[in-house]
Short mmCIF file of C-alpha atoms in Angstrom, two decimals:
data_model
loop_
_atom_site.label_atom_id
_atom_site.label_comp_id
_atom_site.label_asym_id
_atom_site.label_seq_id
_atom_site.Cartn_x
_atom_site.Cartn_y
_atom_site.Cartn_z
CA MET A 1 17.25 13.50 -9.84
CA ILE A 2 15.04 13.72 -12.96
CA ILE A 3 15.47 10.01 -13.75
CA GLY A 4 14.65 9.14 -10.16
CA LEU A 5 11.50 11.26 -10.20
CA LEU A 6 10.33 9.74 -13.48
CA THR A 7 10.97 6.26 -12.08
CA ALA A 8 9.00 7.01 -8.91
CA VAL A 9 6.09 8.43 -10.93
CA ALA A 10 6.09 5.33 -13.17
CA ALA A 11 6.06 3.10 -10.08
CA SER A 12 3.15 5.08 -8.68
CA ALA A 13 1.27 4.74 -11.99
CA CYS A 14 1.77 0.96 -12.00
CA TYR A 15 0.56 0.66 -8.44
CA GLY A 16 -2.45 2.89 -9.05
CA THR A 17 -3.53 1.08 -12.23
CA GLY A 18 -3.00 -2.28 -10.57
CA SER A 19 -5.19 -1.21 -7.67
CA VAL A 20 -8.14 -0.47 -9.95
CA LEU A 21 -7.79 -3.82 -11.72
CA GLN A 22 -7.57 -5.57 -8.36
CA ALA A 23 -10.75 -3.78 -7.28
CA VAL A 24 -12.54 -5.15 -10.36
CA GLY A 25 -11.25 -8.65 -9.70
CA SER A 26 -12.16 -8.55 -6.01
CA ARG A 27 -15.80 -7.82 -6.91
CA LYS A 28 -16.01 -11.05 -8.86
CA SER A 29 -14.45 -13.00 -6.03
CA ALA A 30 -16.79 -11.40 -3.47
CA ARG A 31 -19.87 -12.25 -5.52
CA ARG A 32 -18.87 -15.91 -5.78
CA GLU A 33 -18.24 -16.11 -2.05
CA ALA A 34 -21.53 -14.39 -1.25
CA ALA A 35 -23.45 -16.74 -3.56
CA ALA A 36 -21.88 -19.72 -1.81
CA ALA A 37 -22.68 -18.17 1.58
CA SER A 38 -19.45 -19.72 2.79
CA THR A 39 -18.44 -19.54 6.46
CA THR A 40 -15.18 -21.45 6.03
CA GLY A 41 -13.12 -18.42 5.02
CA VAL A 42 -12.61 -17.03 8.51
CA THR A 43 -10.70 -18.16 11.55
CA GLN A 44 -12.39 -18.75 14.89
CA HIS A 45 -11.48 -15.17 15.85
CA GLY A 46 -13.07 -13.62 12.76
CA GLY A 47 -9.91 -13.08 10.73
CA PRO A 48 -9.68 -14.38 7.15
CA SER A 49 -8.11 -17.77 6.53
CA LEU A 50 -5.20 -18.14 4.13
CA SER A 51 -7.49 -19.92 1.66
CA SER A 52 -10.03 -17.08 1.61
CA THR A 53 -7.27 -14.54 1.02
CA ALA A 54 -5.97 -16.65 -1.87
CA LYS A 55 -9.44 -16.78 -3.46
CA ALA A 56 -9.44 -13.00 -3.75
CA ALA A 57 -6.59 -13.22 -6.27
CA VAL A 58 -7.78 -15.81 -8.80
CA THR A 59 -9.48 -13.54 -11.36
CA TRP A 60 -7.49 -12.40 -14.39
CA GLU A 61 -8.03 -8.73 -13.52
CA PHE A 62 -6.52 -9.25 -10.08
CA MET A 63 -3.59 -11.17 -11.54
CA VAL A 64 -2.83 -8.45 -14.11
CA GLY A 65 -3.04 -5.90 -11.33
CA THR A 66 -0.59 -7.99 -9.32
CA VAL A 67 1.84 -8.08 -12.26
CA LEU A 68 1.68 -4.29 -12.37
CA ASP A 69 2.37 -4.28 -8.64
CA PHE A 70 5.56 -6.25 -9.19
CA ILE A 71 6.63 -3.90 -11.98
CA GLY A 72 5.91 -1.02 -9.65
CA PHE A 73 7.98 -2.75 -6.99
CA GLY A 74 11.00 -2.88 -9.30
CA LEU A 75 10.60 0.75 -10.34
CA GLY A 76 10.07 1.81 -6.74
CA ALA A 77 13.23 -0.02 -5.68
CA LEU A 78 15.19 1.86 -8.33
CA ALA A 79 13.66 5.17 -7.23
CA ALA A 80 14.72 4.45 -3.63
CA ARG A 81 18.32 4.17 -4.86
CA LEU A 82 18.15 7.41 -6.85
CA LEU A 83 16.19 9.74 -4.56
CA PRO A 84 16.02 10.69 -0.88
CA LEU A 85 13.58 8.33 0.83
CA PHE A 86 11.34 11.18 1.98
CA LEU A 87 10.79 12.02 -1.70
CA SER A 88 10.68 8.56 -3.31
CA GLN A 89 8.33 7.04 -0.72
CA THR A 90 5.99 10.04 -0.84
CA VAL A 91 5.77 10.06 -4.64
CA ILE A 92 5.05 6.33 -4.65
CA SER A 93 2.34 6.74 -1.99
CA ALA A 94 0.64 9.18 -4.38
CA ASN A 95 -0.62 6.11 -6.27
CA LEU A 96 -3.78 6.75 -4.23
CA VAL A 97 -4.34 9.79 -6.42
CA ILE A 98 -3.80 7.84 -9.65
CA THR A 99 -6.15 5.13 -8.42
CA ALA A 100 -8.85 7.66 -7.63
CA VAL A 101 -8.61 9.33 -11.04
CA LEU A 102 -8.57 6.05 -12.99
CA SER A 103 -11.58 4.82 -11.04
CA ILE A 104 -13.71 7.49 -12.71
CA LYS A 105 -13.33 5.74 -16.08
CA LEU A 106 -12.76 2.11 -15.15
CA LEU A 107 -15.12 1.74 -12.19
CA GLY A 108 -17.61 4.51 -12.85
CA ILE A 109 -16.99 6.06 -9.42
CA ARG A 110 -17.75 9.75 -9.07
CA LEU A 111 -15.22 11.59 -6.90
CA THR A 112 -16.51 14.02 -4.31
CA ARG A 113 -15.31 17.57 -3.83
CA PRO A 114 -13.22 16.66 -0.74
CA GLU A 115 -11.47 13.98 -2.80
CA TRP A 116 -10.61 16.43 -5.59
CA ILE A 117 -9.32 18.93 -3.02
CA SER A 118 -7.19 16.20 -1.40
CA ILE A 119 -5.78 15.23 -4.80
CA ALA A 120 -4.85 18.86 -5.52
CA VAL A 121 -3.17 19.10 -2.10
CA VAL A 122 -1.07 15.99 -2.76
CA CYS A 123 0.02 17.22 -6.19
CA SER A 124 0.99 20.62 -4.77
CA ALA A 125 2.94 18.99 -1.96
CA LEU A 126 4.85 16.79 -4.41
CA VAL A 127 5.91 19.89 -6.32
CA LEU A 128 7.23 21.36 -3.06
CA LEU A 129 9.13 18.17 -2.27
CA ALA A 130 10.66 17.93 -5.73
CA THR A 131 11.76 21.56 -5.49
CA ALA A 132 13.33 21.15 -2.05
CA ALA A 133 14.94 17.71 -2.37
CA GLY A 134 18.72 17.59 -2.40
CA PRO A 135 21.06 14.68 -3.18
CA GLU A 136 20.32 11.34 -1.58
CA GLY A 137 22.65 10.18 1.16
CA GLY A 138 25.01 7.25 0.89
CA GLY A 139 23.81 3.68 1.22
CA HIS A 140 26.95 2.37 2.91
CA THR A 141 26.01 1.34 6.44
CA PRO A 142 27.46 -1.13 8.96
CA ILE A 143 26.34 -4.72 8.35
CA ALA A 144 24.92 -4.80 11.89
CA GLY A 145 22.29 -2.32 10.73
CA HIS A 146 21.29 -4.72 7.97
CA TRP A 147 20.78 -7.50 10.53
CA TRP A 148 18.65 -5.17 12.62
CA LEU A 149 16.57 -4.35 9.54
CA LEU A 150 15.99 -8.06 8.87
CA ALA A 151 15.05 -8.73 12.49
CA THR A 152 12.68 -5.76 12.51
CA SER A 153 11.02 -6.90 9.26
CA VAL A 154 10.47 -10.41 10.63
CA ALA A 155 9.04 -8.97 13.86
CA ILE A 156 6.69 -6.61 11.98
CA ILE A 157 5.33 -9.20 9.57
CA GLY A 158 5.30 -12.15 11.98
CA GLY A 159 3.72 -10.11 14.76
CA GLY A 160 1.16 -8.62 12.39
CA THR A 161 0.14 -12.03 11.04
CA LEU A 162 -0.32 -13.37 14.57
CA ILE A 163 -2.28 -10.33 15.73
CA VAL A 164 -4.63 -10.51 12.74
CA ARG A 165 -5.37 -14.19 13.34
CA LEU A 166 -6.03 -13.58 17.04
CA LEU A 167 -7.99 -10.31 16.89
CA GLY A 168 -9.75 -10.57 13.52
CA GLY A 169 -11.48 -7.36 12.41
CA ARG A 170 -10.29 -5.43 15.46
CA ALA A 171 -6.74 -5.56 14.07
CA ALA A 172 -7.52 -3.96 10.69
CA ILE A 173 -6.01 -0.54 11.39
CA LEU A 174 -2.94 -2.06 13.04
CA ALA A 175 -2.51 -4.47 10.12
CA GLY A 176 -2.62 -1.53 7.71
CA LEU A 177 0.00 0.33 9.72
CA LEU A 178 2.26 -2.73 9.96
CA SER A 179 1.95 -3.37 6.23
CA GLY A 180 3.01 0.23 5.62
CA LEU A 181 5.98 -0.22 7.96
CA GLY A 182 6.85 -3.35 6.00
CA PHE A 183 6.85 -1.42 2.73
CA GLY A 184 8.93 1.27 4.42
CA ALA A 185 11.45 -1.35 5.55
CA LEU A 186 11.55 -2.57 1.96
CA GLY A 187 12.51 0.91 0.75
CA VAL A 188 15.24 1.22 3.38
CA GLY A 189 16.55 -2.26 2.51
CA VAL A 190 16.79 -1.41 -1.17
CA ARG A 191 18.73 1.72 -0.31
CA VAL A 192 21.37 -0.03 1.85
CA LEU A 193 21.60 -3.27 -0.17
CA ASN A 194 25.17 -4.36 -0.93
CA GLY A 195 26.33 -5.92 -4.18
CA VAL A 196 24.16 -3.78 -6.46
CA ASP A 197 26.48 -1.03 -7.69
CA PRO A 198 28.81 -2.48 -8.77
CA PHE A 199 27.02 -5.79 -9.08
CA HIS A 200 28.59 -8.56 -7.03
CA LEU A 201 26.41 -11.65 -6.56
CA PRO A 202 28.14 -13.11 -3.47
CA SER A 203 27.83 -9.77 -1.65
CA LEU A 204 24.20 -9.47 -2.72
CA LEU A 205 23.24 -12.96 -1.54
CA GLY A 206 25.16 -12.55 1.70
CA ASP A 207 23.49 -9.29 2.68
CA PRO A 208 20.71 -9.62 5.32
CA ALA A 209 19.05 -6.57 3.73
CA LEU A 210 18.13 -8.72 0.71
CA TYR A 211 16.10 -11.06 2.91
CA ALA A 212 14.62 -8.13 4.78
CA ILE A 213 13.34 -6.86 1.40
CA LEU A 214 11.73 -10.22 0.62
CA VAL A 215 10.14 -10.60 4.04
CA ALA A 216 8.90 -7.00 4.20
CA GLY A 217 7.59 -6.95 0.61
CA ILE A 218 5.72 -10.25 0.59
CA GLY A 219 4.53 -9.88 4.18
CA GLY A 220 3.43 -6.29 3.64
CA MET A 221 1.38 -7.34 0.63
CA TYR A 222 -0.31 -10.08 2.65
CA LEU A 223 -1.06 -7.87 5.67
CA HIS A 224 -2.52 -5.10 3.51
CA THR A 225 -4.79 -7.51 1.64
CA VAL A 226 -5.99 -8.97 4.94
CA ALA A 227 -6.55 -5.50 6.45
CA LEU A 228 -8.85 -4.63 3.56
CA GLN A 229 -10.82 -7.85 4.04
CA ILE A 230 -11.51 -7.56 7.74
CA GLY A 231 -11.98 -3.91 8.58
CA SER A 232 -12.21 -0.25 7.66
CA VAL A 233 -10.81 0.42 4.21
CA ASN A 234 -10.27 4.08 5.00
CA GLY A 235 -8.43 3.46 8.24
CA ALA A 236 -6.26 0.64 6.88
CA THR A 237 -5.20 2.58 3.80
CA ALA A 238 -4.52 5.78 5.71
CA ALA A 239 -2.43 3.83 8.25
CA LEU A 240 -0.47 2.24 5.39
CA VAL A 241 0.35 5.63 3.88
CA VAL A 242 1.66 6.91 7.20
CA GLY A 243 3.72 3.78 7.83
CA GLU A 244 5.37 3.67 4.43
CA THR A 245 6.27 7.37 4.26
CA VAL A 246 6.91 8.84 7.70
CA VAL A 247 9.25 6.22 9.19
CA PRO A 248 11.41 5.69 6.03
CA GLY A 249 11.60 9.45 5.53
CA ILE A 250 12.92 9.96 9.06
CA LEU A 251 15.37 7.06 8.75
CA GLY A 252 16.61 8.43 5.44
CA VAL A 253 17.47 11.76 7.03
CA MET A 254 18.83 10.49 10.36
CA TRP A 255 20.56 7.25 9.26
CA LEU A 256 21.32 7.51 5.55
CA GLY A 257 22.16 11.19 5.21
CA ASP A 258 19.29 12.32 2.95
CA SER A 259 19.00 16.09 2.83
CA SER A 260 17.27 19.01 1.17
CA ARG A 261 18.77 21.79 -0.90
CA PRO A 262 20.53 24.50 1.14
CA GLY A 263 17.92 26.83 2.58
CA PHE A 264 15.01 24.62 1.52
CA ALA A 265 14.72 22.42 4.62
CA TRP A 266 11.49 24.09 5.71
CA VAL A 267 10.02 23.58 2.23
CA ALA A 268 10.90 19.88 2.36
CA VAL A 269 9.34 19.48 5.82
CA LEU A 270 6.20 21.35 4.77
CA GLY A 271 5.86 19.40 1.53
CA PHE A 272 6.37 16.08 3.31
CA MET A 273 3.77 16.81 6.00
CA VAL A 274 1.23 18.15 3.52
CA ALA A 275 1.75 15.23 1.13
CA VAL A 276 1.18 12.65 3.89
CA ALA A 277 -1.87 14.53 5.17
CA GLY A 278 -3.27 14.81 1.65
CA ALA A 279 -2.74 11.11 0.91
CA VAL A 280 -4.46 10.17 4.16
CA ALA A 281 -7.32 12.52 3.24
CA VAL A 282 -7.68 10.87 -0.18
CA ALA A 283 -7.96 7.49 1.53
CA TRP A 284 -10.25 8.76 4.28
CA CYS A 285 -12.66 10.49 1.89
CA GLY A 286 -12.66 7.55 -0.49
CA GLU A 287 -15.28 5.33 1.14
CA PRO A 288 -18.97 6.08 1.69
CA GLU A 289 -20.26 5.99 5.23
CA PRO A 290 -21.77 2.59 6.12
CA GLU A 291 -25.19 4.07 6.76
CA ALA A 292 -25.22 5.48 3.22
CA MET A 293 -24.72 2.08 1.64
CA PRO A 294 -27.83 0.60 0.03
CA ALA A 295 -29.04 -2.69 1.45
CA THR A 296 -28.97 -5.73 -0.79
CA ALA A 297 -30.11 -9.28 -0.51
CA ASP A 298 -26.53 -10.45 -0.23
CA SER A 299 -25.66 -8.06 2.59
CA THR A 300 -28.79 -8.72 4.61
CA ASN A 301 -28.47 -12.47 4.34
CA ALA A 302 -24.75 -12.70 4.99
CA PRO A 303 -23.91 -15.04 7.85
CA ALA A 304 -22.93 -13.38 11.10
CA GLY A 305 -19.25 -13.07 11.77
CA THR A 306 -18.14 -12.73 8.13
CA PRO A 307 -15.68 -9.98 7.24
CA GLY A 308 -18.54 -8.15 5.58
CA ASP A 309 -19.86 -7.34 9.04
CA HIS A 310 -16.84 -5.10 9.63
CA GLY A 311 -17.87 -2.58 6.99
CA SER A 312 -16.19 -3.66 3.73
CA ALA A 313 -18.55 -4.51 0.89
CA SER A 314 -18.45 -5.39 -2.77
CA GLY A 315 -20.52 -7.16 -5.38
CA ASP A 316 -19.91 -7.86 -9.05
CA GLY A 317 -23.59 -7.76 -9.86
CA LEU A 318 -23.98 -4.15 -8.75
CA PRO A 319 -23.43 -1.01 -10.78
CA PRO A 320 -19.77 0.05 -10.63
CA SER A 321 -20.54 3.10 -8.53
CA SER A 322 -22.56 1.22 -5.95
CA PRO A 323 -20.70 0.30 -2.77
CA GLY A 324 -23.12 -2.30 -1.51
CA GLY A 325 -23.03 -6.01 -2.18
CA GLY A 326 -22.04 -9.47 -1.06
CA ASP A 327 -20.19 -10.13 2.16
CA GLY A 328 -18.00 -13.14 1.45
CA PRO A 329 -14.86 -14.07 3.31
CA ALA A 330 -12.66 -13.18 0.36
CA GLU A 331 -14.25 -9.85 -0.35
CA GLN A 332 -12.54 -6.49 -0.56
CA SER A 333 -13.94 -2.98 -0.81
CA THR A 334 -15.38 -1.87 -4.13
CA HIS A 335 -13.77 1.51 -3.77
CA PRO A 336 -10.45 1.44 -5.64
CA LEU A 337 -8.64 3.14 -2.80
CA ALA A 338 -9.23 -0.04 -0.86
CA ASP A 339 -6.77 -1.89 -3.04
CA ASN A 340 -3.90 0.53 -2.74
CA ARG A 341 -0.89 -1.47 -3.70
CA ALA A 342 0.59 -3.95 -1.75
CA GLY A 343 4.09 -2.82 -1.75
CA SER A 344 5.97 0.07 -2.46
#
């Protein structure tokens, strides 16, 4: 249990630190796109093109952040094998808290009182969860369930990609939720994966859960990045937190046999609900209202129909604490909570 908790916390730290670095890198990308006043980075429906999404990841800060994401992915996968899913997924989702705290130093962002209260709520809820969590259930499940997991992952990611391209900015919240469900499917897949303990390569390669992990992880990362480009940062991030914690937690209890300590079930339920609510509150409080954002030359001159028109803004030339700036196709929010990991 202790090793699992430490692993989950380390995964959360990697994700949170990576998010801040990705926020720094996305500012540079957004400024270049705004300076070019490019209109080629969106589809005919207003969604970002694949090329514009790729441009958001070419700065060294974003790449280092992505490396930390992959490290966090590995640590999170290990935590999913060592802990009940309702505990491992919730601890990992607390990377929102780490991101918010690191942003004070690295991005010069001043947290509001509601944000500090939300952070305290999440930390208190995690203590409740750690106190109540019992042994994780077994990972041995019928192979048919692994095929269903793969099919569900393909449907989530494929359907989400199609919806985003068709609906553009109107699909931001749904894309965030589907990316969270993808990360949740990843956690479930890691838990049921065959050929890991003991290691047996043929069993590993022949398990559909392995390919569900790949589809859900890569697709979830893509959908979350797109959601941040085209719509509400707060809504997309909050939806992701719900998707990656609630559904895996329920599946862990009902399908995999996860449980709490005897007599502590109510503590586990309370801690889980409070932790999810607190994480959503951290995300929801983390972005200034659009009307409070200062106008800039870039934002007023941005061509109509760019993702900037949906409320996300960033600019490398602005002070770190300023949320206003250029509206390029590859832009992401300046607030670090916008870049909450692509993957747990």
